[in-house]
Coordinates of C-alpha atoms and ligand atoms in Angstrom, one line a residue:
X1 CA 0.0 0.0 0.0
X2 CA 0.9 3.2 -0.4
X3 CA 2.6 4.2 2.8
X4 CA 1.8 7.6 4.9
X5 CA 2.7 11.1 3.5
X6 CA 1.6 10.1 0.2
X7 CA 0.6 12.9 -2.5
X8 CA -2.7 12.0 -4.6
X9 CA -2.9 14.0 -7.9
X10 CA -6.1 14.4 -9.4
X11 CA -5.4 15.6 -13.8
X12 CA -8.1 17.3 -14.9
X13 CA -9.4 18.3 -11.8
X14 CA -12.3 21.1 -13.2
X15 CA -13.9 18.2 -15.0
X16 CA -16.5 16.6 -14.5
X17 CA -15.4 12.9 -14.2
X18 CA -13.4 14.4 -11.6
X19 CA -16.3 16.1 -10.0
X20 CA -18.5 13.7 -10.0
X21 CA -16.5 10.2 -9.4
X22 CA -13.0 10.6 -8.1
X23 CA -13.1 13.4 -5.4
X24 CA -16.6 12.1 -4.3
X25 CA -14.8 8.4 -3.6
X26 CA -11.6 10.2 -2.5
X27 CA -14.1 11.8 0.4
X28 CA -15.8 8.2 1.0
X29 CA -12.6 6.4 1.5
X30 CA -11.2 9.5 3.8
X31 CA -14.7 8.6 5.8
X32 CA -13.8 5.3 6.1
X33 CA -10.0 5.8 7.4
X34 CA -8.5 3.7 4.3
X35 CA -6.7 6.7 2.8
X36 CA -2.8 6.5 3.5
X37 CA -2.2 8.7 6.9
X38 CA -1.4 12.5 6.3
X39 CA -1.9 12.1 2.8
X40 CA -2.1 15.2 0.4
X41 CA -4.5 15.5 -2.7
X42 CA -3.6 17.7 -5.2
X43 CA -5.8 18.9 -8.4
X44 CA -4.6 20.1 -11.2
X45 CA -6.1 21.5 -15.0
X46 CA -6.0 23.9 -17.0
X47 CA -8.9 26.6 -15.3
X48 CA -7.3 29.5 -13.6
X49 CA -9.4 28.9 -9.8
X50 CA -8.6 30.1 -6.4
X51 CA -8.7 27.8 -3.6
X52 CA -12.3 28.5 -2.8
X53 CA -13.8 28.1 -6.1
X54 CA -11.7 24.5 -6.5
X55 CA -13.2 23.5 -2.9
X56 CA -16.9 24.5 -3.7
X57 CA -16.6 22.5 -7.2
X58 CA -14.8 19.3 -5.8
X59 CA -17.4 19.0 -3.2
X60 CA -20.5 19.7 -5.2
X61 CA -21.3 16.1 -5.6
X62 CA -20.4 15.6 -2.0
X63 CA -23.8 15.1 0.7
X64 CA -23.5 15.8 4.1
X65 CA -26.8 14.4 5.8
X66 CA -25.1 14.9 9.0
X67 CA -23.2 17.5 11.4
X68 CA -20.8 14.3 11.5
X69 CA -20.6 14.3 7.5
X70 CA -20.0 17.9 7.2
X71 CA -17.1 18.3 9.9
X72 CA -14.8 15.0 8.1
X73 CA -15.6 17.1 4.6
X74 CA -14.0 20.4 6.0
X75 CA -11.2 17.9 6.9
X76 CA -11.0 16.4 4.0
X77 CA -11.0 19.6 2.1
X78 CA -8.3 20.8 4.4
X79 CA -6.3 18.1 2.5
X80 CA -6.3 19.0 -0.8
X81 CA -5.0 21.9 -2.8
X82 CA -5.0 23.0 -6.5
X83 CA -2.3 24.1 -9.5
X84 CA -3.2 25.0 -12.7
X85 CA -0.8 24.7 -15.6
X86 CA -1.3 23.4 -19.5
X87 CA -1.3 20.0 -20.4
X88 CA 1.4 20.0 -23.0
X89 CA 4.7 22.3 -20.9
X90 CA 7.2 21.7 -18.4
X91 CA 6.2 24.8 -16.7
X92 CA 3.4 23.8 -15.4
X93 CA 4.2 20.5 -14.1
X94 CA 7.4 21.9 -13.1
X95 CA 5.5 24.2 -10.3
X96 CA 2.9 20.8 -9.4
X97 CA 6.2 19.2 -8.6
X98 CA 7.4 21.9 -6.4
X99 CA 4.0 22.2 -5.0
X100 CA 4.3 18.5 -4.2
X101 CA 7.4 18.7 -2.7
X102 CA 6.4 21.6 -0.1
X103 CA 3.4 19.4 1.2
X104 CA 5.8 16.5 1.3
X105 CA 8.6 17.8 3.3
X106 CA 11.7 16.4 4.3
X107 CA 10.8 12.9 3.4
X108 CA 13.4 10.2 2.1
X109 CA 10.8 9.0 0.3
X110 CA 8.2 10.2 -2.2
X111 CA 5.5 8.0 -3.5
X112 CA 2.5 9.5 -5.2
X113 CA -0.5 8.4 -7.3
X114 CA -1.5 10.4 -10.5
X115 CA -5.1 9.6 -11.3
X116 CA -5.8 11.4 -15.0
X117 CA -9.1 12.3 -15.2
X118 CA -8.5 13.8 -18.9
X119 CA -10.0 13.9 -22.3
X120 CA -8.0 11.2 -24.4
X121 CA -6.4 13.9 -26.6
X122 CA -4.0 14.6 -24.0
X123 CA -3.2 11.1 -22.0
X124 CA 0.2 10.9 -24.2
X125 CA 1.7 14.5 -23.3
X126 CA 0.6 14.6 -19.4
X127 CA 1.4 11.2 -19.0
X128 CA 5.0 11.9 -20.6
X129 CA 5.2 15.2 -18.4
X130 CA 4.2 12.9 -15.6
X131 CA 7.7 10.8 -15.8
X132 CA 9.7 13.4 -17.0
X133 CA 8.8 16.3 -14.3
X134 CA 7.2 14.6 -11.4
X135 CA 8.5 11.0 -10.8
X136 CA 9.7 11.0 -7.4
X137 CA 14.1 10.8 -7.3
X138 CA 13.4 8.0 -4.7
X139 CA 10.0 5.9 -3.8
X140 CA 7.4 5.5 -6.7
X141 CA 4.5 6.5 -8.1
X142 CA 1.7 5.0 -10.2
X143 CA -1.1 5.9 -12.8
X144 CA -4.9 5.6 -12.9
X145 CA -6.0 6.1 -16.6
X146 CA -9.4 6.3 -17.5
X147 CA -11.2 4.8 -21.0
X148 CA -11.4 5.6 -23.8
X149 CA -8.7 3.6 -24.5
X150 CA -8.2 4.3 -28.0
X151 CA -11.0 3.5 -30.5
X152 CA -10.1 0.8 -32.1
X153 CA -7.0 -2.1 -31.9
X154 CA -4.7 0.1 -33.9
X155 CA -5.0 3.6 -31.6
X156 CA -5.2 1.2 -28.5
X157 CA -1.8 0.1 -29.4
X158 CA -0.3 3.1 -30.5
X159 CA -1.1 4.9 -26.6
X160 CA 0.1 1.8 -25.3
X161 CA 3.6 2.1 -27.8
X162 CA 3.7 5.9 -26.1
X163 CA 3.1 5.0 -22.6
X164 CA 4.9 1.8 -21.7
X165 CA 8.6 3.1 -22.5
X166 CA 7.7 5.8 -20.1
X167 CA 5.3 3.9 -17.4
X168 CA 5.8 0.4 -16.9
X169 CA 2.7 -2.4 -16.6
X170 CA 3.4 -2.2 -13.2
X171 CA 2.7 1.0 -12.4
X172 CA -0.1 1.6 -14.9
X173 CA -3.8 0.9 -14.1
X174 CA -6.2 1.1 -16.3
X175 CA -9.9 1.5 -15.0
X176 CA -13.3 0.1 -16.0
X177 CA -15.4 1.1 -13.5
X178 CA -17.6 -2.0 -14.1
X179 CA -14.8 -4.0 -12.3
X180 CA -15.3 -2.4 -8.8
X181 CA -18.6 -2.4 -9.0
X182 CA -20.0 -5.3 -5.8
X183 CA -22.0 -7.5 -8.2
X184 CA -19.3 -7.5 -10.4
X185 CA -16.3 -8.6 -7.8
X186 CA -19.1 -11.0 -6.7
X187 CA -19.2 -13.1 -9.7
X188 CA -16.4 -15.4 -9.1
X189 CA -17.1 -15.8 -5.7
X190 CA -20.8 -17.2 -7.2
X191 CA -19.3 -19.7 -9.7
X192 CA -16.6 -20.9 -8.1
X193 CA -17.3 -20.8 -4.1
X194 CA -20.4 -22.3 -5.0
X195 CA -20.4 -26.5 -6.0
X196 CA -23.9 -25.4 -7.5
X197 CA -23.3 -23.4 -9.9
X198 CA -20.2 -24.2 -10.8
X199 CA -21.6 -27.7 -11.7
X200 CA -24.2 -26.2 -14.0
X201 CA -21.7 -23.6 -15.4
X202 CA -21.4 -24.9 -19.3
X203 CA -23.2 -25.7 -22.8
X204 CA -24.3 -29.0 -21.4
X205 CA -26.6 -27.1 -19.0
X206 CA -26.6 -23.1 -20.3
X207 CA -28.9 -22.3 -23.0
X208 CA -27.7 -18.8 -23.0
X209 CA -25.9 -15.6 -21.5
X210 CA -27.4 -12.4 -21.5
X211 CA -25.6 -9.8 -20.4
X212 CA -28.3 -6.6 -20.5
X213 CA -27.4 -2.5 -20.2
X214 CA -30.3 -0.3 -20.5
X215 CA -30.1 3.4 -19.9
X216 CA -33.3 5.7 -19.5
X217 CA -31.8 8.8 -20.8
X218 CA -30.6 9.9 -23.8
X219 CA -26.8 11.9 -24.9
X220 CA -28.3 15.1 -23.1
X221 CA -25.9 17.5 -24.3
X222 CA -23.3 15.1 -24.4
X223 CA -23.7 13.7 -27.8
X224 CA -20.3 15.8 -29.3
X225 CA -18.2 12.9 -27.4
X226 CA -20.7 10.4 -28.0
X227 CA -20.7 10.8 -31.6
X228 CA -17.7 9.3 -31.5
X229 CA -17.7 6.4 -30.2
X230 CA -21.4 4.9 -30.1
X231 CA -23.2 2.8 -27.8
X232 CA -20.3 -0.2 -29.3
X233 CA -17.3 1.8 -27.7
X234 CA -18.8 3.2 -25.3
X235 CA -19.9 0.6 -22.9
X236 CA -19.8 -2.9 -24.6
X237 CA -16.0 -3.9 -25.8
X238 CA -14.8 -2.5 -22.6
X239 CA -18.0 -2.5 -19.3
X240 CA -20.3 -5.5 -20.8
X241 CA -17.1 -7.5 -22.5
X242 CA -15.7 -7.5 -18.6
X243 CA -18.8 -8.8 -17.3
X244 CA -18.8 -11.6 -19.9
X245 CA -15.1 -12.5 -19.0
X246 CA -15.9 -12.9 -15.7
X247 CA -19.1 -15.5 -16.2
X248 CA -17.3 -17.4 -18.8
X249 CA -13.2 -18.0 -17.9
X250 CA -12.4 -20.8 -16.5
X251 CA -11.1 -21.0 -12.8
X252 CA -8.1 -19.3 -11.9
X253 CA -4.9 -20.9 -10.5
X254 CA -5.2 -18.6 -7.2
X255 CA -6.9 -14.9 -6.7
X256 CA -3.7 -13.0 -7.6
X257 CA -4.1 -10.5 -9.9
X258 CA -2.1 -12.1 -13.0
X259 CA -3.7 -15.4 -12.2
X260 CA -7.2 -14.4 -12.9
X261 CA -5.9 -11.8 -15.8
X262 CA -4.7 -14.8 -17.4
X263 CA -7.7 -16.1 -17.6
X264 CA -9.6 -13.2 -18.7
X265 CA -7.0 -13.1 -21.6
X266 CA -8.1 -16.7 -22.4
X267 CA -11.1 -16.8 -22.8
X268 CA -10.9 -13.8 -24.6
X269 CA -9.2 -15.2 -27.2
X270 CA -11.1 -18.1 -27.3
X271 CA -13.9 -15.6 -28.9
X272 CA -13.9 -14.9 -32.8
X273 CA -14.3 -11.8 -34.4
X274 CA -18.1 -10.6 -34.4
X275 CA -20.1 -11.6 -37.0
X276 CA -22.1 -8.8 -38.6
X277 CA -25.0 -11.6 -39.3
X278 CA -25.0 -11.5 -35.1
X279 CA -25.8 -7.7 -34.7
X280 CA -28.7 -5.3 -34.2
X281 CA -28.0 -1.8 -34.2
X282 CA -30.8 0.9 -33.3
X283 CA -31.0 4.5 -33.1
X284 CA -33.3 6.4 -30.8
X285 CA -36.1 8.7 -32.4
X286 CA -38.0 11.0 -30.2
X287 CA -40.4 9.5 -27.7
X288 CA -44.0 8.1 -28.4
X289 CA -45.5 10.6 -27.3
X290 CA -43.1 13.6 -28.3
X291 CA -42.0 14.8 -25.2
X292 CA -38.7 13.2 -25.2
X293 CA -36.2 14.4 -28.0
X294 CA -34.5 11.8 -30.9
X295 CA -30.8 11.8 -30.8
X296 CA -30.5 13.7 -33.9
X297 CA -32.1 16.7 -32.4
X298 CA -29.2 17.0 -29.7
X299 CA -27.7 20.1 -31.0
X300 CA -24.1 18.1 -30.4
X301 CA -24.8 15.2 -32.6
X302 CA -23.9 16.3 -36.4
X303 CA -26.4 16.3 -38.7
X304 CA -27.7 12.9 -40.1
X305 CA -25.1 10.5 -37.7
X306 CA -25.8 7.3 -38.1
X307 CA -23.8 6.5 -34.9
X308 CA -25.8 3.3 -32.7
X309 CA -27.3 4.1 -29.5
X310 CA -28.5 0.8 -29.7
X311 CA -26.9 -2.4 -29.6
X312 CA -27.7 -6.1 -29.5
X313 CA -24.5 -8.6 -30.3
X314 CA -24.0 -11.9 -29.9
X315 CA -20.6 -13.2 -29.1
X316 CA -19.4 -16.9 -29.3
X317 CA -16.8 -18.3 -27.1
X318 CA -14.8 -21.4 -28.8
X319 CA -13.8 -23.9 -26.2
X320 CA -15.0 -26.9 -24.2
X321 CA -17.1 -25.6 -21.9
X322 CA -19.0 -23.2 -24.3
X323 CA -18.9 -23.7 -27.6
X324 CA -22.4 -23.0 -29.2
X325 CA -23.6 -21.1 -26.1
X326 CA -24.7 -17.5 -27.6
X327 CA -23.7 -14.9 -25.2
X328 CA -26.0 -12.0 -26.2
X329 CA -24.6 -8.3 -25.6
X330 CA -27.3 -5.8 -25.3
X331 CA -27.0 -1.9 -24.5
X332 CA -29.1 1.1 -25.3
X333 CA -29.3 4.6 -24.1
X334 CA -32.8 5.9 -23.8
X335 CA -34.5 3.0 -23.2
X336 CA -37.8 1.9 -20.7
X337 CA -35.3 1.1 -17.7
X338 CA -32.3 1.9 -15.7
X339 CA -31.2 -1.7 -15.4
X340 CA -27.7 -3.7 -15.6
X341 CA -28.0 -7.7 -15.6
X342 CA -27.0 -10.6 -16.4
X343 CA -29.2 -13.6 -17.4
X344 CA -28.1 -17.2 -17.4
X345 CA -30.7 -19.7 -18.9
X346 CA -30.7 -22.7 -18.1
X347 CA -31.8 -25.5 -20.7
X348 CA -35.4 -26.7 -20.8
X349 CA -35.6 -29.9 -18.6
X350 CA -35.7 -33.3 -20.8
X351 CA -39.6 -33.4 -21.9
X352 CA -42.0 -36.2 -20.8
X353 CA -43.6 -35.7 -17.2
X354 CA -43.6 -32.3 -17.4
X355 CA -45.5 -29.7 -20.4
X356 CA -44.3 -26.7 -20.9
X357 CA -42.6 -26.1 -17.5
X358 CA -40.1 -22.9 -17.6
X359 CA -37.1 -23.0 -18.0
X360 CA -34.0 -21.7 -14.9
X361 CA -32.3 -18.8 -14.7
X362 CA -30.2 -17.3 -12.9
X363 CA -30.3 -13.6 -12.5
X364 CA -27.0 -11.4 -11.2
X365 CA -28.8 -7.7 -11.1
X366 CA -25.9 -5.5 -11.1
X367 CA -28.1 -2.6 -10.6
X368 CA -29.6 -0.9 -9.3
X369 CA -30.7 -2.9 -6.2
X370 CA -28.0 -5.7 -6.0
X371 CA -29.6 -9.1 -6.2
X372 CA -28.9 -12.5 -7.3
X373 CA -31.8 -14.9 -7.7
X374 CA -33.0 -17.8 -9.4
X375 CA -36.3 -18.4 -11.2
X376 CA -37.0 -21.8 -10.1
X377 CA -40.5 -24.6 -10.5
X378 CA -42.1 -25.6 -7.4
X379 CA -45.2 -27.1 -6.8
X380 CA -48.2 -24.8 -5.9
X381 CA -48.5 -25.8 -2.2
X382 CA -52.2 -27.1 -1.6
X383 CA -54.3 -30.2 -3.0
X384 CA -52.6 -29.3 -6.4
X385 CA -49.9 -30.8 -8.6
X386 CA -49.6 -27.7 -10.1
X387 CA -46.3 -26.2 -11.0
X388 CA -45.0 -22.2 -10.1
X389 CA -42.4 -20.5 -11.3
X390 CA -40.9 -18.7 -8.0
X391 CA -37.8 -17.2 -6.9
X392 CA -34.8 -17.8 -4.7
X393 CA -34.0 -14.4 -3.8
X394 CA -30.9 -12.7 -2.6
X395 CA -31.9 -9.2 -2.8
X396 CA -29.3 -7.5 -1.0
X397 CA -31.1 -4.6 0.4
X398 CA -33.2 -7.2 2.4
X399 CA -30.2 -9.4 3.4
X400 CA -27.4 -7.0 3.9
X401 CA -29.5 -4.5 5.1
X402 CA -26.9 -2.9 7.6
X403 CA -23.8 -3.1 5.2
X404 CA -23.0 -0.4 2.9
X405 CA -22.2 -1.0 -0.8
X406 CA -19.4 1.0 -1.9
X407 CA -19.4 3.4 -4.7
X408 CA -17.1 1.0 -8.0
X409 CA -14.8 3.9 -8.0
X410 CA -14.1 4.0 -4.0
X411 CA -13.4 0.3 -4.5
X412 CA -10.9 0.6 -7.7
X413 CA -9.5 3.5 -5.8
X414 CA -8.4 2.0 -2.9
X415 CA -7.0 -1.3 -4.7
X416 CA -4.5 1.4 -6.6
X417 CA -3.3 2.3 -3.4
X418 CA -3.0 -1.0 -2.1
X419 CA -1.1 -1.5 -5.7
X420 CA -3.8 -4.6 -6.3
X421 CA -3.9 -4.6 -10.1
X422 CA -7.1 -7.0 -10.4
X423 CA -9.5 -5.3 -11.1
X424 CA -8.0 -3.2 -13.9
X425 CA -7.6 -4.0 -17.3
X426 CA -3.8 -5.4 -18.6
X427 CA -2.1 -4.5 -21.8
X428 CA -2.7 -8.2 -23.3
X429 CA -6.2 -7.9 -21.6
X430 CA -7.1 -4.8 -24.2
X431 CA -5.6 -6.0 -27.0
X432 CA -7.5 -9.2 -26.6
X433 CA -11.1 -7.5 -26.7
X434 CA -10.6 -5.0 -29.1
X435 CA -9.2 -8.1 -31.4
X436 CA -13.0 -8.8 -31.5
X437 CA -14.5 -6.0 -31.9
X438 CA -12.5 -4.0 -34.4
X439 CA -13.4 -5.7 -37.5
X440 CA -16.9 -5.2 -36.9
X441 CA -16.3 -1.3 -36.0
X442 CA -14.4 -0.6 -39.0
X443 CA -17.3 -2.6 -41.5
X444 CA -19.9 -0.5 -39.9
X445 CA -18.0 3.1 -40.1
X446 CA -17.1 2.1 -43.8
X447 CA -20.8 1.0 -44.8
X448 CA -22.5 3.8 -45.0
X449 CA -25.5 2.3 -46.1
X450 CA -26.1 0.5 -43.1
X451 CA -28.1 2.6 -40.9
X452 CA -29.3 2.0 -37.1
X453 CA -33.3 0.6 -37.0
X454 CA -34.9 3.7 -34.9
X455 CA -36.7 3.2 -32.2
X456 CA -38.9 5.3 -29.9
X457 CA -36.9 7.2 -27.0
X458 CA -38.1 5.2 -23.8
X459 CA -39.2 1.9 -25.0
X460 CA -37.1 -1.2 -25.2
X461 CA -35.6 -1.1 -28.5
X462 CA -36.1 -2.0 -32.6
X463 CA -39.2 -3.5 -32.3
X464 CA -37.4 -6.4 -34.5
X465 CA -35.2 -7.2 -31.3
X466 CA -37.3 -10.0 -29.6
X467 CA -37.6 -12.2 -33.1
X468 CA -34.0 -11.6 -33.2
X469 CA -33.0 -12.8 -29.7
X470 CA -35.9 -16.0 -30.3
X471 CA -33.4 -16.9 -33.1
X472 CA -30.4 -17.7 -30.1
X473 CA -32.8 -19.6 -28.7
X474 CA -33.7 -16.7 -25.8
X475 CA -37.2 -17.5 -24.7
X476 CA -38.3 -14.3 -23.4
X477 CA -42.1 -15.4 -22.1
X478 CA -39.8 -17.1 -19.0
X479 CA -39.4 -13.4 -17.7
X480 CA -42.4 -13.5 -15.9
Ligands
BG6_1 C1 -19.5 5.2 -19.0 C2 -20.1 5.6 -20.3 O1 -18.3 4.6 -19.2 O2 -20.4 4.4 -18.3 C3 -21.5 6.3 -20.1 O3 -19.2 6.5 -21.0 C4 -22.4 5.4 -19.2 O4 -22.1 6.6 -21.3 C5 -21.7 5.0 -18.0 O5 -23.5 6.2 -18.9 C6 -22.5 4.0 -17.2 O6 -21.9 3.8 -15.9 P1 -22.8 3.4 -14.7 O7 -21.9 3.2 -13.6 O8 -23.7 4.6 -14.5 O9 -23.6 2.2 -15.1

């Protein structure tokens, strides 16, 4: 772990990632004593602020309920301190340094973290100004770098070319928020701590995987950034392709970090290239009942995009213990639902005594309202043989009703100071998933006549999308 005295650098501390996600979980894990003691957190961007402007924006995300709350966020704000300075000079990371070294002191040595909370246009420069003006003589220091990582296998490898002369693997770690996320770090626990499941947990049994992202809201403003990488980029080769790993690699050796990232990489490359035959892309047009606007009329989308805010793909994974199972990727932004999930089907049990009777699943909500459950036949109790389809629920706000579940980035947080590298992505680990996904990318930017199916903002996609999931094999009626 990072020992006491330790410096914390927020880049790109006036946006709103930084705003929003890191100092929020920065305060949570002061709250919870699991910062390193006396530590300092600096921010640093571009914006000319004074110390009370930085304060009042770093803590507008920030609730204090109680007196309690609001006297540990004056002492956390006592703790941090703000530079500004460009992204691309010495200067100004030659007065953070200095800064840094006034808060330090007399130490022998320096470790600090540098968490870069930046637009992707400027990882290479900072990140190179990083080692070159504020590496510590003597101790260490790390990076957290955020997605996007590149946009397709050939810019993911070129940042990688620019940053691992500079940074090693070691110190590097690359985020997916969908990794600290509690349901998430659950899943191996599930399949392997439990005889069960793990029993179950292959084509012989599994009918399908479906691994579901549905946002209620539209760009909103946003749609400049979104533009450019779609509902594909954005959340499904990097958030949805992590979940996936994690249901379908085999067991690791131990829980060490490389031990399960070796897995990942396996059965990652266990998966071919997507098949355009396996894909549904959608678009979202203003709302039934026209209250809701399309995505083209978000002033930051350009005119006529044919970007996907829709997605439904369905992924292979050629070994043993899958091969044949669809795994069936689906994300949408303005959709009927604020829901994460993922949805294990069970095969229909061998025909004869029984008509019709539904068929398992296992359900791993991911949010919101953490739950794992199983959809399960019983018999009706009573002078019946009739069968019901009921659940075995593990709804965590019932069970765990006293714990707290901690915000992903508090959780990925903490394991970068505790130098725990896994939950974040590895170079190999990247390269891997955007193997699968960049053929398909680069046919659908060069097609230009293959344009997104609309569908109404708020409802649950193309209207086609149910015929197409029947043709996996999804049976949709056992939702109940
Ligand atoms: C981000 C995407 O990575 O994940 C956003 O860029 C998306 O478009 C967000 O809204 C979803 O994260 P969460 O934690 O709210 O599910």
């Amino acid at each position: 772990p990072l020992p006491p005295n330790s410096i914390i650098v927020v880049l790109g501390a006036s946006g709103d990632l930084a705003k929003k996600k890191t100092y929020p979980a920065l305060f949570g894990l002061y709250r919870y004593g699991l910062l390193p003691k006396n530590v300092k957190i600096v921010g640093y961007a571009r914006t000319k602020m004074d110390d009370a402007d930085y304060k009042k924006r770093i803590s507008s995300y920030m609730k204090t309920p109680t007196e309690t709350i609001e006297t540990q966020l004056k002492e956390f704000l006592a703790m941090t301190s703000y530079v500004s300075g460009q992204y691309d000079q010495d200067e100004g990371f030659i007065s953070l340094t200095k800064h840094i070294e006034e808060l330090e002191g007399d130490v022998e040595e320096r470790y600090r973290l540098f968490y870069m909370a930046l637009p992707p246009n400027v990882f290479i420069p900072v990140a190179q100004h990083l080692k070159k003006n504020c590496y510590p003589k003597s101790g260490g220091a790390r990076i957290i770098i955020e997605k996007p990582f590149g946009h397709d296998l050939a810019s993911s490898r070129e940042l990688q070319t620019a940053l691992q002369p500079i940074w090693t693997e070691d110190e590097i770690f690359r985020i997916d928020h969908y990794l600290g996320k509690e349901m998430v770090k659950n899943i191996l626990i599930l399949r392997f701590g439990n005889e069960f499941f793990g029993a179950a947990w292959n084509k012989n049994h599994v009918s399908s995987v479906q691994i579901t992202f549905k946002e209620p809201f539209g760009t909103e403003g946003r749609g400049g950034y979104f533009d450019q990488f779609g509902i594909i980029r954005d959340v499904m080769q990097n958030h949805l392709l992590q979940v996936l790993t994690m249901i379908a690699m085999e067991r690791p050796v131990s829980f060490s970090a490389e031990d399960i990232r070796d897995e990942k990489v396996r059965v990652l490359r266990a998966m071919p290239i997507i098949d355009p035959k396996n894909v549904v892309i959608g678009q979202y047009d203003k709302s039934l009942d026209g209250t809701k606007p399309s995505y083209q009329d978000d002033a930051t989308v350009p005119k006529g995009s044919r970007c996907p805010t829709f997605a439904a793909i369905v992924m292979y994974i050629k070994n043993d213990r899958w091969d044949g199972v669809p795994f069936i990727l689906k994300a949408g932004k303005a959709l009927d639902a604020a829901k994460v999930e993922v949805r294990v089907q069970f095969k229909d049990v061998t025909s004869g005594i029984f008509k019709d009777i539904p068929r398992n699943e296992l359900v791993l909500r991911i949010q919101p309202d953490e739950a794992v459950y199983v959809k399960m036949n019983t018999k009706l109790p009573g002078l019946t043989m009739k069968t019901s389809v009921t659940e075995l629920d593990l709804t965590y706000k019932r069970r765990f009703s006293d714990l707290k579940i901690p915000e992903a980035y508090e959780a990925l947080i903490l394991d970068a100071i505790n130098g725990d590298h896994s939950n974040f992505v590895r170079d190999d680990e990247l390269d891997a998933s955007w193997k699968i996904f960049t053929p398909f990318l680069h046919y659908l930017d060069e097609n230009t006549d293959i344009v997104p199916a609309k569908y109404p903002y708020g409802s649950r996609g193309p209207a086609f999308l149910d015929d197409f999931l029947a043709s996996y094999g999804y049976a949709r009626e056992q939702h109940g």
